[in-house]
Short mmCIF file of C-alpha atoms in Angstrom, two decimals:
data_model
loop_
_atom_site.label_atom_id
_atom_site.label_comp_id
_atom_site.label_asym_id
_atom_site.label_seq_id
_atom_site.Cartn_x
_atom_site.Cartn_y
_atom_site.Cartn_z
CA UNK N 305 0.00 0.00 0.00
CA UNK N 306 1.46 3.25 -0.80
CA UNK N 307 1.82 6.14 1.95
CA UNK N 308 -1.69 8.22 0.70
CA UNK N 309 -3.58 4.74 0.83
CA UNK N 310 -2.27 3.85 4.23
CA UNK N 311 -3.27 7.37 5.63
CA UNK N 312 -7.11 7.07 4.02
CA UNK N 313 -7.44 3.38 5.57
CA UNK N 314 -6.21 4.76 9.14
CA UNK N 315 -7.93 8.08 9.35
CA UNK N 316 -11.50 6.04 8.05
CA UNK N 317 -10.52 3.49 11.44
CA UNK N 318 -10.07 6.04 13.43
CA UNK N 319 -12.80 8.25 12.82
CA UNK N 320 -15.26 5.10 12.68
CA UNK N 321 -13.96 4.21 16.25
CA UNK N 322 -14.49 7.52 17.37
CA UNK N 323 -18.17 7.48 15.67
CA UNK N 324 -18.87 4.22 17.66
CA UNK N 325 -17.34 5.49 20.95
CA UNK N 326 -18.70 8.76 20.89
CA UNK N 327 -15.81 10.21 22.86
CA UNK N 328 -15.61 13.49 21.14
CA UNK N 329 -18.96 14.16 21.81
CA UNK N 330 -20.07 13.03 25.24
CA UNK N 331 -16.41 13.91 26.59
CA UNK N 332 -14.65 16.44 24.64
CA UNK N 333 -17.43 18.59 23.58
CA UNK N 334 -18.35 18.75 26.87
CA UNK N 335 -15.36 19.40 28.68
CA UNK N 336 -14.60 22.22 26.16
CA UNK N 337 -17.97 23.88 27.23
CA UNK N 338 -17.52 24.28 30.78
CA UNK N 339 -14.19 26.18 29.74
CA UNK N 340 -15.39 28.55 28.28
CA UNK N 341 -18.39 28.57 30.36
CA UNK N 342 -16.27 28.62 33.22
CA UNK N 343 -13.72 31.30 31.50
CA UNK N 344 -16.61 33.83 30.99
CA UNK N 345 -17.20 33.23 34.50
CA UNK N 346 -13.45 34.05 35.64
CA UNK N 347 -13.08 37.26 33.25
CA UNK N 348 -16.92 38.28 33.04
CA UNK N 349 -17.39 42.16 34.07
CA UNK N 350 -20.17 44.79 33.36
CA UNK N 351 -19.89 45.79 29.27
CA UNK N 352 -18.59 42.45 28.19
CA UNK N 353 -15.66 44.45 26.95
CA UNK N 354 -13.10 41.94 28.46
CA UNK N 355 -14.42 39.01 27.20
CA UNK N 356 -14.72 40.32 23.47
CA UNK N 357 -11.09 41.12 23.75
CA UNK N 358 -9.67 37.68 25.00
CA UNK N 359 -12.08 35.57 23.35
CA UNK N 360 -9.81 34.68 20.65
CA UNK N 361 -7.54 33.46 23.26
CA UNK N 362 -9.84 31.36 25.29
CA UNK N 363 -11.29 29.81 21.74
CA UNK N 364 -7.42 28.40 21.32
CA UNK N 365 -6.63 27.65 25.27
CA UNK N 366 -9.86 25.70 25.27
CA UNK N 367 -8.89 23.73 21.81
CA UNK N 368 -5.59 22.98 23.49
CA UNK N 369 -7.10 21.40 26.69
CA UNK N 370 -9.40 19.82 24.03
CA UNK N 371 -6.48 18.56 22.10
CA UNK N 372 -5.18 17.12 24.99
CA UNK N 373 -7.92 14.62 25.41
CA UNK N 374 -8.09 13.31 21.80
CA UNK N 375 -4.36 12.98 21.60
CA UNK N 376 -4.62 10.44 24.34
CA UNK N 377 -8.00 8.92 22.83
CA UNK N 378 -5.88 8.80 19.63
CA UNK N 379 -2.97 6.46 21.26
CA UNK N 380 -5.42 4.53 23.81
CA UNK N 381 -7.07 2.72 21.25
CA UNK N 382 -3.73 2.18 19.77
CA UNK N 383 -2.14 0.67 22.69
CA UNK N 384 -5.18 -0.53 24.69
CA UNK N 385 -5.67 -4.28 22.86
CA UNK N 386 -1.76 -4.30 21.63
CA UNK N 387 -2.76 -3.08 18.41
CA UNK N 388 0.50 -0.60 18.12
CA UNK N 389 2.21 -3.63 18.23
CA UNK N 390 -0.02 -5.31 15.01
CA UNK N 391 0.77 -2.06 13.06
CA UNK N 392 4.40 -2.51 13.51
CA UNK N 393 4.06 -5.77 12.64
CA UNK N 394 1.96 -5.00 9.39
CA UNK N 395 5.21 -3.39 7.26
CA UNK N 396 3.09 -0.54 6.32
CA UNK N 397 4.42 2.79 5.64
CA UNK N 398 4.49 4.80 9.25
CA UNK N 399 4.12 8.12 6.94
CA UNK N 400 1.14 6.86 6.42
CA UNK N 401 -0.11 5.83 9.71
CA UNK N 402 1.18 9.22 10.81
CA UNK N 403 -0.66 11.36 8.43
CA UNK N 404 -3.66 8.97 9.03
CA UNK N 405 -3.88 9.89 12.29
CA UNK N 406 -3.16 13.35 11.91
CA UNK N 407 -6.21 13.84 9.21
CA UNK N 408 -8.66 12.08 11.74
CA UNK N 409 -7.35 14.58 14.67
CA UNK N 410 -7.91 17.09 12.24
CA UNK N 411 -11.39 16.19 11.72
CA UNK N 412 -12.06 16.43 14.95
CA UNK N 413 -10.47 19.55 15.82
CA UNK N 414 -12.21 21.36 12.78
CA UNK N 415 -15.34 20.10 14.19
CA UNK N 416 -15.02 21.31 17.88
CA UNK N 417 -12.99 24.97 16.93
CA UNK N 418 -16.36 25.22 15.11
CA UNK N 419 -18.19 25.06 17.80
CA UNK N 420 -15.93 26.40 20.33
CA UNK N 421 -16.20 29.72 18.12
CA UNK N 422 -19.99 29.74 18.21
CA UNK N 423 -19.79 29.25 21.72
CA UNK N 424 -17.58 32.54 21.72
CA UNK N 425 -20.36 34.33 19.42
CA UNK N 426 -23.01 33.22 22.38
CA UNK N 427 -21.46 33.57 25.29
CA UNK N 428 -19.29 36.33 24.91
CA UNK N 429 -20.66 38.29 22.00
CA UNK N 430 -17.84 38.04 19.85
CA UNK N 431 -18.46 39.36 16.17
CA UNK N 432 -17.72 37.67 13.03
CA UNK N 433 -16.69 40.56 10.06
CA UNK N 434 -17.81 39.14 6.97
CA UNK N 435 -14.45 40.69 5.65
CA UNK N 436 -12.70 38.73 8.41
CA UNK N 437 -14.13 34.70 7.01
CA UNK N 438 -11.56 33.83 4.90
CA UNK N 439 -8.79 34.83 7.42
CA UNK N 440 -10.81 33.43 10.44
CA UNK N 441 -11.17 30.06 8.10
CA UNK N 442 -7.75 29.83 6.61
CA UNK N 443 -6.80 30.05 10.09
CA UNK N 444 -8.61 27.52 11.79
CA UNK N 445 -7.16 25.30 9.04
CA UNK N 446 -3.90 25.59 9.27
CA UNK N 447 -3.63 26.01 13.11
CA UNK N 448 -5.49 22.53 12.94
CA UNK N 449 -3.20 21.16 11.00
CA UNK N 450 -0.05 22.27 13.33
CA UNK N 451 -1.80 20.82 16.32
CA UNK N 452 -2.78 17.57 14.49
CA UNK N 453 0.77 17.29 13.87
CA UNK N 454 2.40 17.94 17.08
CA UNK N 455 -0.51 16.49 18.39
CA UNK N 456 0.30 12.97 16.29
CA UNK N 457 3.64 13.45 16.61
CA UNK N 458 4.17 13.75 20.54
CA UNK N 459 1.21 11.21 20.86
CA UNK N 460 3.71 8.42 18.93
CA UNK N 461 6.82 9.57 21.18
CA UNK N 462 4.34 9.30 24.79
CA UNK N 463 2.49 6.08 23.27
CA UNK N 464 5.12 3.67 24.70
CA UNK N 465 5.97 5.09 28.02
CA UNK N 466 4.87 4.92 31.72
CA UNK N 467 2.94 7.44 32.84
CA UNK N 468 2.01 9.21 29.42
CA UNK N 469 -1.35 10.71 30.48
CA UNK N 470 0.81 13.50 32.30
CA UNK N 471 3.82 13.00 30.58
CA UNK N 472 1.99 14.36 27.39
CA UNK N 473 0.63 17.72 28.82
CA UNK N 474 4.42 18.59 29.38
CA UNK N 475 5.53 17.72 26.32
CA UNK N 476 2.95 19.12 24.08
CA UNK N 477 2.08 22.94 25.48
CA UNK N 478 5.73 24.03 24.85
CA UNK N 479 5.33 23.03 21.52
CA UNK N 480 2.05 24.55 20.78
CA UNK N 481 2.89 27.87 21.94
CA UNK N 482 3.63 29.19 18.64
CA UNK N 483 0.04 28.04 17.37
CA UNK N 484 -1.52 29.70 20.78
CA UNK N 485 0.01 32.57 19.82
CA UNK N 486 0.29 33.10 16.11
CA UNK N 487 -3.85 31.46 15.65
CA UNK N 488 -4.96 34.11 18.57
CA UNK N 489 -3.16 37.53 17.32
CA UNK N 490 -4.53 35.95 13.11
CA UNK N 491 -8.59 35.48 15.00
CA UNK N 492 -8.16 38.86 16.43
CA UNK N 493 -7.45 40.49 13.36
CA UNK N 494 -10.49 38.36 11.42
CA UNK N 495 -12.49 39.54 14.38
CA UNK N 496 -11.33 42.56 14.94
CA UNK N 497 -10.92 42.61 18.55
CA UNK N 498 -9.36 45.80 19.87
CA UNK N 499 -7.44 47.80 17.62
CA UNK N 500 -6.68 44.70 14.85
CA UNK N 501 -6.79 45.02 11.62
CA UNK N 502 -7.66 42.55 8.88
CA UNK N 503 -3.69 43.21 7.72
CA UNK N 504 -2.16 42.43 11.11
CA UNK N 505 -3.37 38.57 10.40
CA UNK N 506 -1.86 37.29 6.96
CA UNK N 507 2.03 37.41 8.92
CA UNK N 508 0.77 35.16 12.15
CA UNK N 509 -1.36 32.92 9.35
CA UNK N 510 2.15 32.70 7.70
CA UNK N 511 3.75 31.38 10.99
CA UNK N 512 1.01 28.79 11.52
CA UNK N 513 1.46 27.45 8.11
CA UNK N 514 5.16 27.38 8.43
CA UNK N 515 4.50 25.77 11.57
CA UNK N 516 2.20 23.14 10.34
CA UNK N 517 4.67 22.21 7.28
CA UNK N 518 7.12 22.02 9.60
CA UNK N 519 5.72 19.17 11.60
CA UNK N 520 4.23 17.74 8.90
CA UNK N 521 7.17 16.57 7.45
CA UNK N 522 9.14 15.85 10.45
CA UNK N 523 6.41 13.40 11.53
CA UNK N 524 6.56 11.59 8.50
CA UNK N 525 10.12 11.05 8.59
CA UNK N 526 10.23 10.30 12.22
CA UNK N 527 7.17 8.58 12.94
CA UNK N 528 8.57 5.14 11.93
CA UNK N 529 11.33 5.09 14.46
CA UNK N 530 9.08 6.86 17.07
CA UNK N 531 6.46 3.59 16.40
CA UNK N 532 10.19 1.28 16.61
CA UNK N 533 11.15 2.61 20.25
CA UNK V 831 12.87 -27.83 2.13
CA UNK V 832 13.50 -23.86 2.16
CA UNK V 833 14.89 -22.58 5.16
CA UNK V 834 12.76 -19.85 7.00
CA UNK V 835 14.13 -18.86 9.99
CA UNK V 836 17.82 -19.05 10.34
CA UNK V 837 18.67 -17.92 14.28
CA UNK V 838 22.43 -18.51 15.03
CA UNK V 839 24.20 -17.22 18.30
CA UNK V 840 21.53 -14.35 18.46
CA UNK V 841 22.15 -11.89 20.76
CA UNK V 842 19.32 -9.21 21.69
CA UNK V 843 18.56 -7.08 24.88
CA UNK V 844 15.72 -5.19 26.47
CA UNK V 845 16.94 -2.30 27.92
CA UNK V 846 19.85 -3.76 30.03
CA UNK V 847 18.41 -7.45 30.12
CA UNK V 848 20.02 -9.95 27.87
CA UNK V 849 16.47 -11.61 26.29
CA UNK V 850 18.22 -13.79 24.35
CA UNK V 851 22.21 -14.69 24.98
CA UNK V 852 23.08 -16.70 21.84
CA UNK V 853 20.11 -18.06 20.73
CA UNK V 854 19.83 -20.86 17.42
CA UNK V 855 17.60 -21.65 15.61
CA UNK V 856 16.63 -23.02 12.31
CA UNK V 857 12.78 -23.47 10.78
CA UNK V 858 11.93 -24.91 7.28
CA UNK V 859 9.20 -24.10 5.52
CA UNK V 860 5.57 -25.93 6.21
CA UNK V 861 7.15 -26.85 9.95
CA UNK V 862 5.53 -26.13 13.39
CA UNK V 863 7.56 -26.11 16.24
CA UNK V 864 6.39 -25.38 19.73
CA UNK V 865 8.52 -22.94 21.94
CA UNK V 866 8.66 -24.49 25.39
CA UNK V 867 10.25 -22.84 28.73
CA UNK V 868 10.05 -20.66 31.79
CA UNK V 869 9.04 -17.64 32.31
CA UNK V 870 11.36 -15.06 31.61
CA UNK V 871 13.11 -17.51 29.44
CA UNK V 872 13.27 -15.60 26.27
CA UNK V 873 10.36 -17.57 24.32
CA UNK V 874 8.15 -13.80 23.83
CA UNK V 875 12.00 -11.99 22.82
CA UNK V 876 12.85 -14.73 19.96
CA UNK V 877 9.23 -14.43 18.58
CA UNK V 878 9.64 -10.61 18.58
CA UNK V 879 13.19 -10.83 17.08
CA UNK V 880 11.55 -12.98 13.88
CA UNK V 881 9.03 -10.40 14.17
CA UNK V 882 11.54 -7.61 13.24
CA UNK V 883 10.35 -5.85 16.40
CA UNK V 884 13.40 -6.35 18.90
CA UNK V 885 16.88 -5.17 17.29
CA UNK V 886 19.87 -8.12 17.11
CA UNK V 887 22.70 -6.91 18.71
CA UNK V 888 25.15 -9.58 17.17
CA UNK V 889 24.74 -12.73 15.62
CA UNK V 890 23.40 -14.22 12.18
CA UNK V 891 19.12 -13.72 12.24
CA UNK V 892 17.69 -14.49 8.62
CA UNK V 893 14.03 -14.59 8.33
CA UNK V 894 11.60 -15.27 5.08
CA UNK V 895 15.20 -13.92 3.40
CA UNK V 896 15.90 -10.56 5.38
CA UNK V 897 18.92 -10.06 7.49
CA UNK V 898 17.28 -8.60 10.20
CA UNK V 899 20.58 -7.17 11.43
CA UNK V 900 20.87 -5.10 8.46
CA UNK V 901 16.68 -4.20 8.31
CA UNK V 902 14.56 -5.59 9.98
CA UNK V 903 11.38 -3.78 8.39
CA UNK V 904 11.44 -5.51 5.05
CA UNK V 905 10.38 -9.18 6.99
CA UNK V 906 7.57 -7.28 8.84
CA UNK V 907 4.66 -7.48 6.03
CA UNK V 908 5.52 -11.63 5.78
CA UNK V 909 4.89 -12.41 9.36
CA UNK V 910 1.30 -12.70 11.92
CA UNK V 911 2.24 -11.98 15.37
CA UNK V 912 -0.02 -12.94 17.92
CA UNK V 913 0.95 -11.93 21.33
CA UNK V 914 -0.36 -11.79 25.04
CA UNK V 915 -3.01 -9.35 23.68
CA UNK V 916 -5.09 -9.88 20.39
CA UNK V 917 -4.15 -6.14 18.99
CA UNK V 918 -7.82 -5.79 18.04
CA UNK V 919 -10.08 -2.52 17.97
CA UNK V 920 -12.93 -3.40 20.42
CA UNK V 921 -15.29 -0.35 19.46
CA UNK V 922 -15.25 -1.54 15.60
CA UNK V 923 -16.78 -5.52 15.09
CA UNK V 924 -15.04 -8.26 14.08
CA UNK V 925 -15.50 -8.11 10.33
CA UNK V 926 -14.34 -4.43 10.28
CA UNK V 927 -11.24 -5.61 12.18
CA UNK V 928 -10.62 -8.28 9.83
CA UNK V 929 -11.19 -6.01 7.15
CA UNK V 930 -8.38 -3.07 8.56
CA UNK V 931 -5.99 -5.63 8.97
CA UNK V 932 -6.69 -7.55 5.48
CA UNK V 933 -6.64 -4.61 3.58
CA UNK V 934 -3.18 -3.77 4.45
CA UNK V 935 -2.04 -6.07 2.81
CA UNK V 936 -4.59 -5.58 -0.05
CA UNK V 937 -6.81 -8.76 0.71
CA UNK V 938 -9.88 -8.44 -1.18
CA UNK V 939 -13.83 -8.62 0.31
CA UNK V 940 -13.80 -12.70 -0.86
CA UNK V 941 -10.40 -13.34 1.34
CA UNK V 942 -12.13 -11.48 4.22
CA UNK V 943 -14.81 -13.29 3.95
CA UNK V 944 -13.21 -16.92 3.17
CA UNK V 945 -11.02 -15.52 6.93
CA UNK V 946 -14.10 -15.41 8.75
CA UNK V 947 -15.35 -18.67 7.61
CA UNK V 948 -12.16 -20.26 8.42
CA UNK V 949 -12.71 -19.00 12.16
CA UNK V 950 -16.34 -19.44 12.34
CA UNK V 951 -16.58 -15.77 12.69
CA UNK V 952 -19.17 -15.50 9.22
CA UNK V 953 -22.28 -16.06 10.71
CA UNK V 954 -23.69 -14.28 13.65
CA UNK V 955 -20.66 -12.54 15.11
CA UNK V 956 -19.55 -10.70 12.45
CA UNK V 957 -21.18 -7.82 13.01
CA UNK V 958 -20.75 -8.14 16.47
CA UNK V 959 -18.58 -4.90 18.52
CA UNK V 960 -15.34 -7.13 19.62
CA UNK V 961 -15.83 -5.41 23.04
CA UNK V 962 -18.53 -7.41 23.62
CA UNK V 963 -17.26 -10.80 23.50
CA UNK V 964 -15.62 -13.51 25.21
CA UNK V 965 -11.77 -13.74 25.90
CA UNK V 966 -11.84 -16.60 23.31
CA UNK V 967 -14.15 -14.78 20.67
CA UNK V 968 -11.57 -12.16 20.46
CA UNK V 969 -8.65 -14.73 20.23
CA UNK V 970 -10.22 -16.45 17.23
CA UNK V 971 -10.70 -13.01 15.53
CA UNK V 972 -7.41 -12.07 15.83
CA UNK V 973 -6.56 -15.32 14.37
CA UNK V 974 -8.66 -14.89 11.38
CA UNK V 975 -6.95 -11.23 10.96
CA UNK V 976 -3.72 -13.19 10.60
CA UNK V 977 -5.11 -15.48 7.82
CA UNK V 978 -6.56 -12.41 6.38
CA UNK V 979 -2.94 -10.84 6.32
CA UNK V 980 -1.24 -13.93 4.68
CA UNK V 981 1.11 -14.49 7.05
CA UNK V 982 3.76 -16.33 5.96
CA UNK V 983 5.32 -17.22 8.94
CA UNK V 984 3.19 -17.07 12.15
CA UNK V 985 4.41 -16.05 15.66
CA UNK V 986 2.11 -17.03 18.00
CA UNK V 987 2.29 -16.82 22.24
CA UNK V 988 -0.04 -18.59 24.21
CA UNK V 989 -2.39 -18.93 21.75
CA UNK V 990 -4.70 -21.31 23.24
CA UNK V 991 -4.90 -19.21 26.34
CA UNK V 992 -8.37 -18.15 26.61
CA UNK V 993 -9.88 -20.24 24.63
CA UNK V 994 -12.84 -22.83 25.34
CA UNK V 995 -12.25 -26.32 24.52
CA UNK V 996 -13.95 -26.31 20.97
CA UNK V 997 -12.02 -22.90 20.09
CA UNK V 998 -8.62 -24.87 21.25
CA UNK V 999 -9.38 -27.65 18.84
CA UNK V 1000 -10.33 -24.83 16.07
CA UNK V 1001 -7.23 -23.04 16.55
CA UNK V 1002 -5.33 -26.29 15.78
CA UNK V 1003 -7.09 -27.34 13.02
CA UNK V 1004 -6.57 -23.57 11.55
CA UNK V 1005 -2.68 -23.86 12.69
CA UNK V 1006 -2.53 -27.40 11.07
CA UNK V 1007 -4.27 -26.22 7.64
CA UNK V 1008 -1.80 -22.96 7.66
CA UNK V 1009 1.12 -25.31 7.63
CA UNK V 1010 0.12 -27.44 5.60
CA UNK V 1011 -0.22 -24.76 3.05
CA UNK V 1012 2.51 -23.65 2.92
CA UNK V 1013 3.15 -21.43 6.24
CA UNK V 1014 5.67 -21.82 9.01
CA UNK V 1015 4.11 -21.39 12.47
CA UNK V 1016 6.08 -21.16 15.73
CA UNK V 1017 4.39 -21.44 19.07
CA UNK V 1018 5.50 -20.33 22.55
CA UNK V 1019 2.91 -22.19 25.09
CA UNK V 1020 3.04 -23.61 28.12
CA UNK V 1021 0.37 -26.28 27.11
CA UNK V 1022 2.68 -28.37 26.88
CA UNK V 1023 0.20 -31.39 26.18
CA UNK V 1024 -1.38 -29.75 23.19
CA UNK V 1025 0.77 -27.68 21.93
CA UNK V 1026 3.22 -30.57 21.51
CA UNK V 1027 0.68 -32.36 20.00
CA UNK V 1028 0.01 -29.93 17.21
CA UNK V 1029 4.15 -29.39 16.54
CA UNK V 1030 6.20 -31.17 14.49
CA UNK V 1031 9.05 -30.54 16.98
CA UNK V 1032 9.82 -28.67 20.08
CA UNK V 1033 12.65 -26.88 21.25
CA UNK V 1034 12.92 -25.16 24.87
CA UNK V 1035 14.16 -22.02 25.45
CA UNK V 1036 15.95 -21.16 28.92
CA UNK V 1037 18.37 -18.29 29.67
CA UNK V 1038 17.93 -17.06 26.24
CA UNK V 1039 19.43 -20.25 24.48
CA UNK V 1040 17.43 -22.44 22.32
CA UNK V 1041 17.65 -26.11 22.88
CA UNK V 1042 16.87 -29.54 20.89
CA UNK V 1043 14.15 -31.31 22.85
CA UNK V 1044 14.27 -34.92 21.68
CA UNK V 1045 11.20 -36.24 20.44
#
């Protein structure tokens, strides 16, 4: 099977294990809720000025937490029955398995930064510029695809050692940082919070994209020997 | 008879361990041999080492034709492994399992099919979430992923553990039919009784050597 093959067959498993096990919705979606339910309570003050202003921030912080959750998800059903072992075992391309977990991540991201942004539009009366969609989209995008990446990437390294569930945390938020910040300052300037302007964006969606290339082909060289130790 | 395994004076290590300490071994095609010995001997290591999962550190290891000192991938998409656990999905059902694990090595619908036939799996539990069934259920579907894969050579631990009296007699009629078509199976139990049975000949493993047991 050749690398594009390998990724389609893995990203279908994984997303029809996550359509059977419903994690993403009954967990995720829901933990991802109360934070920014529970941010708007922490930062909420008379005008909803405040809240306007940092939403973009909380929409990524909350994704990040979020990401968090399905990275583990991602690896637990990997490791859970032995099956990391079987994929070893089957001599297909790791590129592929990489990229075929990073595209069902991805899926899953897209659909809860979608919803995480409504959830800004209710709760904290954000805006959404009709000049600012195609920033705000290209955004989510490629941030997704950086933290699908990393996310994939550090999952593989954590998969195989003792105490991952905290190890990962650790590992992962230093990494992310530049997507925290780079997919926050790009959503202010598609939203226009503050002072930004629709021109301030295009540099920090220029980082993310770097950012996302970046990772994308380092996991798909290193993800075989990742999967070997 | 072609030579498929071809262990001599294999050394490998996990972590600081020596799992196996100059182990040899040589399989020929169509052959099962049972792997019998302690715990701890090295029976799991030398499966995983003709697996292409645990590095040699020195000796001469050639399996199905790959120097696995040299690369150890290439032998990887040739051989079943069946370990302690049954490296299943148990939110999807059996056929889709069957099915992910066919399909990577490009089985069509009619092998998958023919697979779960061969493990009784066709009828009503094909459909059936592999979370929801018994410890022996799930042992006879990974089997009938590994038949699915064409595995060439089959690496199997304890695989009757688990499994009810009718599902140990299935398992060695599937075993028996593998060889006899053509596939090279090698089995680490501790049923000594059966497994020995079902082998053409055993060896034991202890302190990471492989020895002769005379028959």
């Amino acid at each position: 099977m050749n690398t594009w093959n390998v990724a389609k067959l893995v990203a279908a498993k994984d997303l029809r294990i996550e359509a059977r096990s419903r994690v993403i919705t009954n967990q995720v979606l829901p933990f991802a809720a109360i934070a920014m339910v529970m941010f708007a309570f922490a930062l909420d003050n008379e005008n909803d000025a405040l809240l306007v202003q940092v939403a973009p921030g909380l929409i990524w912080l909350a994704t990040l937490f979020s990401l968090l959750i399905l990275v583990q998800r991602s690896f637990a059903i990997e490791t859970a029955d032995g099956a990391i072992d079987a994929l070893r075992v089957a001599g297909i391309d790791p590129g592929g398995i990489f990229l075929g977990k990073a595209a069902a991540l991805a899926a899953q991201l897209v659909a809860l930064e979608t919803i995480l942004i409504g959830a800004a539009v209710l709760l904290y009366h954000t805006e959404i510029r009709l000049g600012g969609v195609v920033l705000l989209v290209t955004t989510v995008l490629a941030a997704t695809c950086g933290l699908a990446f990393v996310g994939t990437l550090y999952g593989g390294l954590a998969a195989g050692i003792k105490g991952r569930e905290t190890l990962l945390p650790l590992l992962l938020l230093p990494v992310v940082a530049p997507v925290l910040i780079g997919a926050t300052r790009a959503l202010e300037a598609a939203f226009g919070t503050g002072k930004a302007v629709l021109a301030d964006g295009w540099p920090w969606l220029g980082l993310l994209i770097t950012f996302a290339a970046a990772f994308g082909v380092v996991g798909v060289l290193a993800f075989g020997p990742l999967l070997d130790e | 008879m072609e030579t498929i395994v071809d262990l001599r004076d294999v050394v490998a290590v996990l972590g600081q361990f020596p799992a196996l300490a100059g182990a040899s071994l040589t399989v020929l095609r169509g052959e099962i041999v049972l792997l019998q010995g302690p715990n701890g001997a090295g029976k799991t290591s030398l499966l995983r080492v003709c697996a292409g999962l645990l590095p040699v550190v020195r000796g001469h290891a050639v399996v199905l034709g790959h120097d696995l000192t040299v690369d150890r991938s290439g032998v990887r998409a040739k051989v079943g492994l069946l370990g302690h656990t049954n490296g299943l999905y148990p939110e999807l059902s059996v056929r889709d399992n069957v099915q992910f694990w066919g399909t990577t090595v490009g089985a069509s619908s009619g092998e998958i099919d023919a697979a779960l036939d061969r493990l009784g799996l066709s009828l009503r539990l094909a459909d059936v979430q592999v979370g929801r069934l018994s410890a022996g259920q799930k042992r006879r579907t990974a089997l009938a992923c590994l038949v699915a894969r064409r595995a060439v050579l089959w690496l199997l631990d304890e695989p009757h553990a688990g499994l009810d009296a009718e599902g140990r007699d299935e398992l060695d009629a599937v075993l028996r039919q593998a060889a006899a078509s053509g596939a090279t199976v090698l089995v680490a139990s501790h049923e000594l009784e059966r497994a020995g049975a079902l082998a053409h000949r055993t060896v034991q493993v202890i302190a990471g050597q492989v020895h002769e047991v005379e028959q």
